[in-house]
XYZ file of C-alpha atoms in Angstrom:
229
model
C 155.217 138.830 37.691
C 152.237 138.645 35.364
C 152.842 138.169 31.648
C 150.195 138.473 28.937
C 150.787 136.511 25.719
C 148.944 137.713 22.614
C 149.489 134.989 20.002
C 146.933 133.570 17.559
C 148.835 130.397 16.611
C 147.635 127.695 19.065
C 150.900 125.754 19.275
C 152.999 128.872 19.717
C 150.571 130.154 22.337
C 150.791 126.920 24.327
C 154.582 126.744 24.069
C 155.100 130.323 25.268
C 152.677 129.759 28.130
C 154.400 126.533 29.151
C 157.934 127.935 28.882
C 157.244 131.004 31.000
C 155.048 129.188 33.514
C 157.920 126.772 34.101
C 160.088 129.774 34.978
C 157.626 130.838 37.670
C 155.743 133.608 35.868
C 151.972 133.980 36.083
C 150.931 133.691 32.450
C 147.672 134.597 30.741
C 147.235 134.038 27.022
C 144.770 135.237 24.427
C 144.613 134.820 20.659
C 143.210 138.189 19.526
C 143.641 141.925 20.187
C 140.063 142.488 21.374
C 140.425 139.842 24.058
C 143.805 141.265 25.039
C 142.356 144.749 25.531
C 139.555 143.361 27.687
C 142.112 141.617 29.916
C 144.325 144.710 30.142
C 141.371 146.880 31.151
C 140.690 144.523 34.071
C 144.279 144.105 35.241
C 147.554 145.493 33.899
C 150.193 142.836 33.187
C 153.843 143.454 33.994
C 154.836 142.603 30.428
C 153.219 141.690 27.088
C 154.590 139.213 24.558
C 152.926 140.426 21.378
C 152.814 138.501 18.110
C 153.176 140.750 15.062
C 151.070 138.598 12.690
C 147.712 138.840 14.450
C 144.446 138.637 12.494
C 142.172 141.685 12.105
C 144.725 144.005 13.727
C 148.450 143.300 13.444
C 150.771 143.597 16.409
C 152.118 147.002 15.369
C 148.618 148.497 15.115
C 147.633 146.915 18.420
C 150.712 148.430 20.039
C 149.768 151.875 18.669
C 146.319 151.436 20.170
C 147.792 150.584 23.565
C 149.947 153.695 23.533
C 147.052 155.789 22.257
C 145.109 154.677 25.335
C 148.092 155.619 27.549
C 148.920 152.043 28.536
C 152.631 152.115 29.287
C 153.345 148.394 29.603
C 156.653 146.803 28.540
C 156.212 144.953 25.236
C 158.331 142.356 23.459
C 157.304 141.720 19.859
C 157.316 138.074 18.801
C 157.486 137.318 15.082
C 158.509 134.782 12.493
C 160.111 137.528 10.408
C 163.802 138.311 10.790
C 163.586 141.233 8.359
C 165.512 144.242 9.667
C 162.774 146.689 8.670
C 160.166 144.802 10.705
C 162.442 144.837 13.736
C 163.184 148.539 13.319
C 159.503 149.352 12.954
C 158.721 147.710 16.269
C 161.557 149.470 18.053
C 160.685 152.839 16.516
C 157.174 152.472 17.866
C 158.668 152.140 21.320
C 158.639 148.399 21.966
C 161.148 147.233 24.543
C 162.503 144.271 22.582
C 161.940 141.977 19.607
C 162.426 138.217 19.383
C 162.327 136.092 16.223
C 160.879 132.571 16.026
C 162.200 129.961 16.503
C 164.022 130.829 19.701
C 165.463 128.907 22.631
C 163.934 129.009 26.089
C 167.106 130.574 27.469
C 166.911 133.454 24.986
C 163.238 134.122 25.709
C 163.750 134.107 29.479
C 166.832 136.337 29.219
C 164.949 138.919 27.156
C 161.952 138.889 29.485
C 164.170 139.310 32.528
C 166.179 142.120 30.925
C 163.084 144.114 29.929
C 161.459 143.716 33.349
C 164.707 144.690 35.072
C 165.102 147.855 32.979
C 161.487 148.858 33.418
C 161.318 148.421 37.177
C 164.739 149.957 37.735
C 163.701 153.145 35.946
C 160.414 153.211 37.891
C 162.267 152.903 41.193
C 164.603 155.776 40.397
C 161.819 158.379 40.481
C 159.043 156.684 42.430
C 157.342 158.621 45.231
C 158.961 161.982 44.494
C 157.414 165.429 44.057
C 159.317 168.079 42.134
C 158.461 171.788 41.960
C 160.354 173.606 39.262
C 159.705 176.347 36.712
C 156.036 176.714 37.642
C 155.470 172.943 37.407
C 154.364 170.664 40.234
C 155.395 167.171 39.160
C 153.890 164.377 41.255
C 155.532 161.103 40.297
C 153.373 158.822 42.433
C 150.147 160.255 40.989
C 151.549 160.360 37.429
C 150.404 163.929 37.047
C 151.920 167.334 36.416
C 150.342 170.660 37.289
C 151.401 173.223 34.691
C 152.177 176.921 35.230
C 148.636 177.789 34.065
C 147.421 175.394 36.820
C 146.069 172.815 34.419
C 146.742 169.256 35.515
C 147.700 166.606 32.982
C 148.017 162.857 33.445
C 151.121 161.119 32.129
C 152.101 157.545 31.422
C 154.912 156.136 33.599
C 157.517 156.548 30.869
C 156.360 160.067 30.007
C 156.661 160.904 33.699
C 160.180 159.513 33.902
C 161.276 161.626 30.940
C 159.676 164.803 32.279
C 161.078 164.223 35.763
C 164.568 163.526 34.424
C 164.606 166.694 32.327
C 162.959 168.912 34.956
C 165.357 167.739 37.662
C 168.154 169.090 35.412
C 166.307 172.288 34.431
C 168.312 174.435 32.028
C 170.758 171.658 31.211
C 170.891 169.740 27.953
C 170.324 166.029 28.581
C 171.642 163.906 25.735
C 169.459 161.282 24.074
C 172.013 158.649 25.035
C 171.762 159.622 28.701
C 167.962 159.541 28.600
C 168.132 156.067 27.067
C 170.471 154.847 29.820
C 168.422 156.406 32.621
C 164.956 155.433 31.406
C 165.305 152.405 29.123
C 168.478 151.054 30.713
C 172.064 150.619 29.555
C 171.192 147.276 27.948
C 168.750 148.886 25.495
C 170.048 148.518 21.935
C 167.081 149.824 19.964
C 166.538 153.020 18.007
C 167.445 156.119 20.038
C 164.745 158.038 18.169
C 162.322 156.505 20.657
C 163.238 159.460 22.900
C 161.905 161.847 20.246
C 158.644 159.885 20.076
C 158.037 160.298 23.803
C 159.079 163.953 23.858
C 156.520 164.652 21.106
C 153.838 162.982 23.227
C 154.834 165.050 26.240
C 154.733 168.265 24.238
C 151.188 167.515 23.133
C 150.205 167.345 26.801
C 152.150 170.209 28.370
C 152.823 172.741 25.610
C 150.240 175.289 24.459
C 151.905 175.144 21.020
C 153.683 171.786 20.601
C 155.206 172.892 17.291
C 156.962 175.753 19.111
C 157.723 174.272 22.522
C 158.316 176.579 25.453
C 159.221 174.033 28.120
C 160.753 170.994 26.389
C 163.265 172.499 24.004
C 165.495 170.682 21.537
C 169.262 170.964 21.475
C 169.963 170.107 17.867
C 171.961 166.935 17.467
C 172.300 166.461 21.223
C 169.076 166.026 23.154
C 166.606 168.095 25.167
C 166.427 170.657 27.951
C 163.626 171.651 30.306
C 163.076 175.418 30.516
C 160.631 176.664 33.161
C 159.282 180.150 33.744
């Protein structure tokens, strides 16, 4: 497993690298967002440990940029702040976990293992499948969906997992809690509104009018349903 550390404090950078290398991970570290993006463009890591207090571009803004570029890589925010609002902001953005300095090696390793386990478990559940439903051709392996108007859109892995999960239960309401368990894993304890964030992204890609969705419809207070033609 390849882990990318984005941390501008030299001592913290070295400690994280040492701790995870000792656990058998392949670790690459960088001290700025620009360098991190260059590394990600060359080779996708399996997980990113992302410091919030980066210079020039803070960790939250860097995370938004990653998602804006459709990089769907598990991220654990690392910060010296234990403020609840900071933690909630990271989780609302879609980060997989949040760890506050100082922390013990055992805690860091446990969080890394849990995030990787959730991420790869959810990938394995839908990998290699093709689903034809409601005028959609959903190709999981290619991360693409052909829409009823025959346009083809590319999705991130997590967008694909959400679309596949809903489309496989076409016409049924799937609760937010069930989507969390299926896609983020039962151990996820972050903000359940993360489901809404990803559904909005999907609507922008597959709906002709995202404000009045035809395919991904809301069930108020419950979750979402896929409605095909």
